Amino acid sequence: NAGVTQTPKFQVLKTGQSMTLQCAQDMNHEYMSWYRQDPGMGLRLIHYSVGAGITDQGEVPNGYNVSRSTTEDFPLRLLSAAPSQTSVYFCASSSGPLRGQFFGPGTRLTVL
Amino acid sequence: GENVEQHPSTLSVQEGDSAVIKCTYSDSASNYFPWYKQELGKRPQLIIDIRSNVGEKKDQRIAVTLNKTAKHFSLHITETQPEDSAVYFCAGNNDMRFGAGTRLTVKP
């Protein structure tokens, strides 16, 4: 099993550009989440999903969209990138509530 | 909303000593308390977790204790080794709200 995979590993955007961060898992996990990690602030939840077709907002959802059309994939879309979105983004999956999360390798995003 | 406070932010110990990291949470509905370890440049990885019906859980050199009345839980690492050096995160709100992290350095 590949576990949780994310692409790309690195990305540089200009302010106002849009892009999609990809996340996939092959563990048949129902729960998937997106986090951003900034220095000194831990991991902050952006959006999460408890199953295909179901998504909800986390702590910092503004500027990001998600969809969950399949169990395996959970893409994160930045509609109009801003320098404040410069961060490391982690996708995670879990087999259910209260089960712990498996994280992907992360995407380092820089917005100029 | 749920708030998770983690202390200390940095911790330096000598190899072989013990290390303790503490987290406090505010949401009384929290029932699950995991700890994650993140080595430099790597992804966070779950190392131990505890549920609210248990007061303590051990796994070799690491343990987690939970005090639901006081709303805090702690990570204990005994006989620390250089490879324990990493950033450790606790999570509350049933794994949806993370503490700011503790950078542990184990000096050989």
mmCIF file of C-alpha atoms in Angstrom:
data_model
loop_
_atom_site.group_PDB
_atom_site.id
_atom_site.type_symbol
_atom_site.label_atom_id
_atom_site.label_comp_id
_atom_site.label_asym_id
_atom_site.label_seq_id
_atom_site.Cartn_x
_atom_site.Cartn_y
_atom_site.Cartn_z
ATOM 1 C CA ASN A 1 0.000 0.000 0.000
ATOM 2 C CA ALA A 2 1.191 3.503 -0.823
ATOM 3 C CA GLY A 3 -0.768 4.964 2.122
ATOM 4 C CA VAL A 4 -1.533 8.667 1.695
ATOM 5 C CA THR A 5 0.053 10.365 -1.296
ATOM 6 C CA GLN A 6 0.178 14.053 -2.175
ATOM 7 C CA THR A 7 1.194 15.927 -5.294
ATOM 8 C CA PRO A 8 3.022 18.131 -5.968
ATOM 9 C CA LYS A 9 5.772 18.138 -3.329
ATOM 10 C CA PHE A 10 6.637 21.775 -4.005
ATOM 11 C CA GLN A 11 4.773 24.578 -5.752
ATOM 12 C CA VAL A 12 5.363 28.281 -6.328
ATOM 13 C CA LEU A 13 2.403 30.447 -7.315
ATOM 14 C CA LYS A 14 1.891 34.096 -8.036
ATOM 15 C CA THR A 15 -0.779 36.037 -6.179
ATOM 16 C CA GLY A 16 -4.155 35.464 -7.800
ATOM 17 C CA GLN A 17 -3.326 32.151 -9.458
ATOM 18 C CA SER A 18 -5.394 29.086 -8.759
ATOM 19 C CA MET A 19 -4.294 25.512 -8.280
ATOM 20 C CA THR A 20 -5.333 22.144 -6.903
ATOM 21 C CA LEU A 21 -3.374 20.105 -4.392
ATOM 22 C CA GLN A 22 -3.975 16.413 -4.911
ATOM 23 C CA CYS A 23 -4.421 13.827 -2.164
ATOM 24 C CA ALA A 24 -5.148 10.136 -2.512
ATOM 25 C CA GLN A 25 -5.237 7.167 -0.148
ATOM 26 C CA ASP A 26 -5.444 3.449 -0.855
ATOM 27 C CA MET A 27 -6.474 2.260 2.616
ATOM 28 C CA ASN A 28 -10.230 2.574 2.022
ATOM 29 C CA HIS A 29 -10.448 5.179 4.773
ATOM 30 C CA GLU A 30 -13.716 7.072 5.090
ATOM 31 C CA TYR A 31 -12.272 10.099 6.891
ATOM 32 C CA MET A 32 -9.947 12.539 5.124
ATOM 33 C CA SER A 33 -8.692 15.972 6.149
ATOM 34 C CA TRP A 34 -6.542 18.846 4.985
ATOM 35 C CA TYR A 35 -4.247 20.767 7.350
ATOM 36 C CA ARG A 36 -1.855 23.618 6.967
ATOM 37 C CA GLN A 37 1.271 23.881 9.079
ATOM 38 C CA ASP A 38 2.855 27.219 9.843
ATOM 39 C CA PRO A 39 5.829 27.813 12.172
ATOM 40 C CA GLY A 40 4.792 27.906 15.823
ATOM 41 C CA MET A 41 1.132 27.225 15.069
ATOM 42 C CA GLY A 42 0.903 23.479 14.863
ATOM 43 C CA LEU A 43 -1.495 21.922 12.374
ATOM 44 C CA ARG A 44 -4.717 23.762 11.589
ATOM 45 C CA LEU A 45 -7.664 21.987 10.030
ATOM 46 C CA ILE A 46 -8.855 23.491 6.735
ATOM 47 C CA HIS A 47 -11.588 21.094 5.548
ATOM 48 C CA TYR A 48 -12.513 17.523 6.261
ATOM 49 C CA SER A 49 -14.706 14.751 4.903
ATOM 50 C CA VAL A 50 -16.359 11.795 6.650
ATOM 51 C CA GLY A 51 -17.181 10.001 3.405
ATOM 52 C CA ALA A 52 -17.680 10.392 -0.317
ATOM 53 C CA GLY A 53 -20.002 13.302 -1.052
ATOM 54 C CA ILE A 54 -19.674 14.795 2.448
ATOM 55 C CA THR A 55 -17.380 17.702 3.331
ATOM 56 C CA ASP A 56 -17.267 20.235 6.116
ATOM 57 C CA GLN A 57 -15.244 23.261 7.167
ATOM 58 C CA GLY A 58 -12.495 23.190 9.729
ATOM 59 C CA GLU A 59 -10.770 25.942 11.639
ATOM 60 C CA VAL A 60 -9.348 27.919 8.663
ATOM 61 C CA PRO A 61 -11.480 27.252 5.547
ATOM 62 C CA ASN A 62 -11.437 30.685 3.886
ATOM 63 C CA GLY A 63 -9.811 30.711 0.441
ATOM 64 C CA TYR A 64 -9.992 26.927 0.016
ATOM 65 C CA ASN A 65 -12.509 24.551 -1.552
ATOM 66 C CA VAL A 66 -12.731 20.771 -1.408
ATOM 67 C CA SER A 67 -14.818 18.006 -2.913
ATOM 68 C CA ARG A 68 -14.977 14.259 -2.276
ATOM 69 C CA SER A 69 -16.360 12.415 -5.266
ATOM 70 C CA THR A 70 -14.605 9.124 -4.424
ATOM 71 C CA THR A 71 -13.399 7.458 -1.228
ATOM 72 C CA GLU A 72 -9.801 7.576 -2.473
ATOM 73 C CA ASP A 73 -9.369 11.215 -3.510
ATOM 74 C CA PHE A 74 -9.717 14.507 -1.653
ATOM 75 C CA PRO A 75 -8.355 17.469 -3.658
ATOM 76 C CA LEU A 76 -7.856 20.922 -2.145
ATOM 77 C CA ARG A 77 -8.418 23.918 -4.406
ATOM 78 C CA LEU A 78 -6.977 27.368 -3.929
ATOM 79 C CA LEU A 79 -9.222 29.717 -5.894
ATOM 80 C CA SER A 80 -7.076 32.873 -5.860
ATOM 81 C CA ALA A 81 -3.764 32.383 -4.095
ATOM 82 C CA ALA A 82 -2.596 34.933 -1.550
ATOM 83 C CA PRO A 83 0.805 35.270 0.204
ATOM 84 C CA SER A 84 -0.944 34.357 3.488
ATOM 85 C CA GLN A 85 -1.501 30.890 2.022
ATOM 86 C CA THR A 86 2.228 30.201 1.923
ATOM 87 C CA SER A 87 2.498 27.111 4.094
ATOM 88 C CA VAL A 88 3.079 23.376 4.207
ATOM 89 C CA TYR A 89 -0.123 21.460 3.461
ATOM 90 C CA PHE A 90 -0.758 17.974 4.806
ATOM 91 C CA CYS A 91 -3.525 15.630 3.828
ATOM 92 C CA ALA A 92 -4.536 12.913 6.306
ATOM 93 C CA SER A 93 -6.873 9.954 6.389
ATOM 94 C CA SER A 94 -8.412 7.800 9.086
ATOM 95 C CA SER A 95 -10.493 4.633 9.225
ATOM 96 C CA GLY A 96 -12.994 6.396 11.442
ATOM 97 C CA PRO A 97 -13.457 8.740 14.367
ATOM 98 C CA LEU A 98 -11.116 8.285 17.315
ATOM 99 C CA ARG A 99 -8.740 6.079 15.316
ATOM 100 C CA GLY A 100 -5.745 8.363 14.701
ATOM 101 C CA GLN A 101 -4.713 9.825 11.366
ATOM 102 C CA PHE A 102 -2.247 8.821 8.681
ATOM 103 C CA PHE A 103 -0.576 11.825 7.074
ATOM 104 C CA GLY A 104 0.710 12.320 3.560
ATOM 105 C CA PRO A 105 4.235 13.631 2.882
ATOM 106 C CA GLY A 106 3.062 17.240 2.502
ATOM 107 C CA THR A 107 3.125 19.945 -0.153
ATOM 108 C CA ARG A 108 5.251 23.038 0.385
ATOM 109 C CA LEU A 109 3.465 25.977 -1.221
ATOM 110 C CA THR A 110 4.929 29.432 -1.718
ATOM 111 C CA VAL A 111 2.767 32.316 -2.955
ATOM 112 C CA LEU A 112 4.678 35.320 -4.224
ATOM 113 C CA GLY B 1 -14.452 26.602 20.018
ATOM 114 C CA GLU B 2 -12.073 23.969 21.237
ATOM 115 C CA ASN B 3 -8.708 25.239 22.450
ATOM 116 C CA VAL B 4 -5.643 23.066 22.982
ATOM 117 C CA GLU B 5 -2.677 24.452 24.878
ATOM 118 C CA GLN B 6 0.633 22.579 24.796
ATOM 119 C CA HIS B 7 3.643 23.121 27.079
ATOM 120 C CA PRO B 8 6.533 23.514 26.969
ATOM 121 C CA SER B 9 7.228 24.799 23.466
ATOM 122 C CA THR B 10 10.827 23.565 23.671
ATOM 123 C CA LEU B 11 12.405 20.916 25.868
ATOM 124 C CA SER B 12 16.031 19.865 26.059
ATOM 125 C CA VAL B 13 17.068 16.784 28.028
ATOM 126 C CA GLN B 14 20.157 14.648 28.436
ATOM 127 C CA GLU B 15 20.120 11.191 26.904
ATOM 128 C CA GLY B 16 18.635 8.741 29.379
ATOM 129 C CA ASP B 17 16.535 11.350 31.180
ATOM 130 C CA SER B 18 12.742 11.480 31.073
ATOM 131 C CA ALA B 19 10.666 14.034 29.166
ATOM 132 C CA VAL B 20 7.125 15.155 29.907
ATOM 133 C CA ILE B 21 4.895 17.243 27.633
ATOM 134 C CA LYS B 22 1.506 18.450 28.785
ATOM 135 C CA CYS B 23 -1.633 19.522 26.949
ATOM 136 C CA THR B 24 -4.807 21.094 28.257
ATOM 137 C CA TYR B 25 -8.094 21.224 26.386
ATOM 138 C CA SER B 26 -11.358 23.076 26.799
ATOM 139 C CA ASP B 27 -14.026 20.911 25.118
ATOM 140 C CA SER B 28 -15.630 18.593 27.665
ATOM 141 C CA ALA B 29 -16.963 16.454 24.802
ATOM 142 C CA SER B 30 -13.456 15.389 23.767
ATOM 143 C CA ASN B 31 -13.037 11.618 24.104
ATOM 144 C CA TYR B 32 -9.864 10.888 22.163
ATOM 145 C CA PHE B 33 -6.364 12.204 22.765
ATOM 146 C CA PRO B 34 -3.581 11.283 20.351
ATOM 147 C CA TRP B 35 0.069 12.265 20.238
ATOM 148 C CA TYR B 36 2.002 12.687 17.008
ATOM 149 C CA LYS B 37 5.746 12.851 16.381
ATOM 150 C CA GLN B 38 7.162 14.873 13.501
ATOM 151 C CA GLU B 39 10.807 14.544 12.596
ATOM 152 C CA LEU B 40 12.464 17.372 10.694
ATOM 153 C CA GLY B 41 11.117 17.594 7.149
ATOM 154 C CA LYS B 42 8.834 14.592 7.619
ATOM 155 C CA ARG B 43 5.127 14.016 8.091
ATOM 156 C CA PRO B 44 3.475 13.733 11.528
ATOM 157 C CA GLN B 45 3.077 10.143 12.714
ATOM 158 C CA LEU B 46 0.785 8.825 15.419
ATOM 159 C CA ILE B 47 2.828 7.395 18.293
ATOM 160 C CA ILE B 48 0.268 6.792 21.012
ATOM 161 C CA ASP B 49 -3.334 7.650 21.843
ATOM 162 C CA ILE B 50 -5.763 7.337 24.727
ATOM 163 C CA ARG B 51 -9.521 7.294 25.049
ATOM 164 C CA SER B 52 -11.502 8.943 27.801
ATOM 165 C CA ASN B 53 -12.399 5.683 29.548
ATOM 166 C CA VAL B 54 -8.711 5.002 30.264
ATOM 167 C CA GLY B 55 -6.424 6.907 32.638
ATOM 168 C CA GLU B 56 -3.049 5.722 31.378
ATOM 169 C CA LYS B 57 -1.600 3.822 28.435
ATOM 170 C CA LYS B 58 1.961 2.625 27.910
ATOM 171 C CA ASP B 59 3.894 1.464 24.882
ATOM 172 C CA GLN B 60 7.499 0.578 25.693
ATOM 173 C CA ARG B 61 9.240 3.870 26.583
ATOM 174 C CA ILE B 62 6.276 6.150 25.960
ATOM 175 C CA ALA B 63 3.128 6.616 27.984
ATOM 176 C CA VAL B 64 0.156 8.926 27.977
ATOM 177 C CA THR B 65 -1.879 9.902 31.029
ATOM 178 C CA LEU B 66 -5.280 11.550 31.027
ATOM 179 C CA ASN B 67 -7.022 13.594 33.707
ATOM 180 C CA LYS B 68 -10.521 14.307 32.400
ATOM 181 C CA THR B 69 -11.542 16.256 35.487
ATOM 182 C CA ALA B 70 -8.691 18.710 35.060
ATOM 183 C CA LYS B 71 -8.884 18.481 31.249
ATOM 184 C CA HIS B 72 -5.273 17.689 30.644
ATOM 185 C CA PHE B 73 -3.231 14.841 29.225
ATOM 186 C CA SER B 74 0.491 14.274 29.131
ATOM 187 C CA LEU B 75 3.094 12.427 27.103
ATOM 188 C CA HIS B 76 5.879 10.753 29.051
ATOM 189 C CA ILE B 77 9.051 9.500 27.395
ATOM 190 C CA THR B 78 11.480 7.552 29.570
ATOM 191 C CA GLU B 79 15.129 6.684 28.890
ATOM 192 C CA THR B 80 15.258 9.240 26.093
ATOM 193 C CA GLN B 81 17.483 8.597 23.092
ATOM 194 C CA PRO B 82 18.805 10.978 20.403
ATOM 195 C CA GLU B 83 16.308 9.531 17.917
ATOM 196 C CA ASP B 84 13.491 10.848 20.136
ATOM 197 C CA SER B 85 14.487 14.365 19.034
ATOM 198 C CA ALA B 86 11.509 15.721 17.085
ATOM 199 C CA VAL B 87 8.482 17.962 17.390
ATOM 200 C CA TYR B 88 5.607 16.385 19.311
ATOM 201 C CA PHE B 89 1.982 17.435 18.847
ATOM 202 C CA CYS B 90 -1.040 16.655 20.962
ATOM 203 C CA ALA B 91 -4.552 16.848 19.554
ATOM 204 C CA GLY B 92 -7.912 17.541 21.182
ATOM 205 C CA ASN B 93 -11.446 17.952 19.992
ATOM 206 C CA ASN B 94 -11.358 14.317 18.944
ATOM 207 C CA ASP B 95 -8.236 14.741 16.791
ATOM 208 C CA MET B 96 -9.345 17.907 15.020
ATOM 209 C CA ARG B 97 -7.491 20.600 16.972
ATOM 210 C CA PHE B 98 -3.743 20.398 17.459
ATOM 211 C CA GLY B 99 -1.472 21.969 20.031
ATOM 212 C CA ALA B 100 1.312 24.256 18.810
ATOM 213 C CA GLY B 101 3.939 21.556 19.292
ATOM 214 C CA THR B 102 6.935 20.853 21.536
ATOM 215 C CA ARG B 103 10.407 20.666 20.084
ATOM 216 C CA LEU B 104 12.267 17.979 22.047
ATOM 217 C CA THR B 105 16.044 17.819 21.828
ATOM 218 C CA VAL B 106 17.855 14.871 23.374
ATOM 219 C CA LYS B 107 21.547 15.582 23.889
ATOM 220 C CA PRO B 108 23.889 12.595 23.667
#
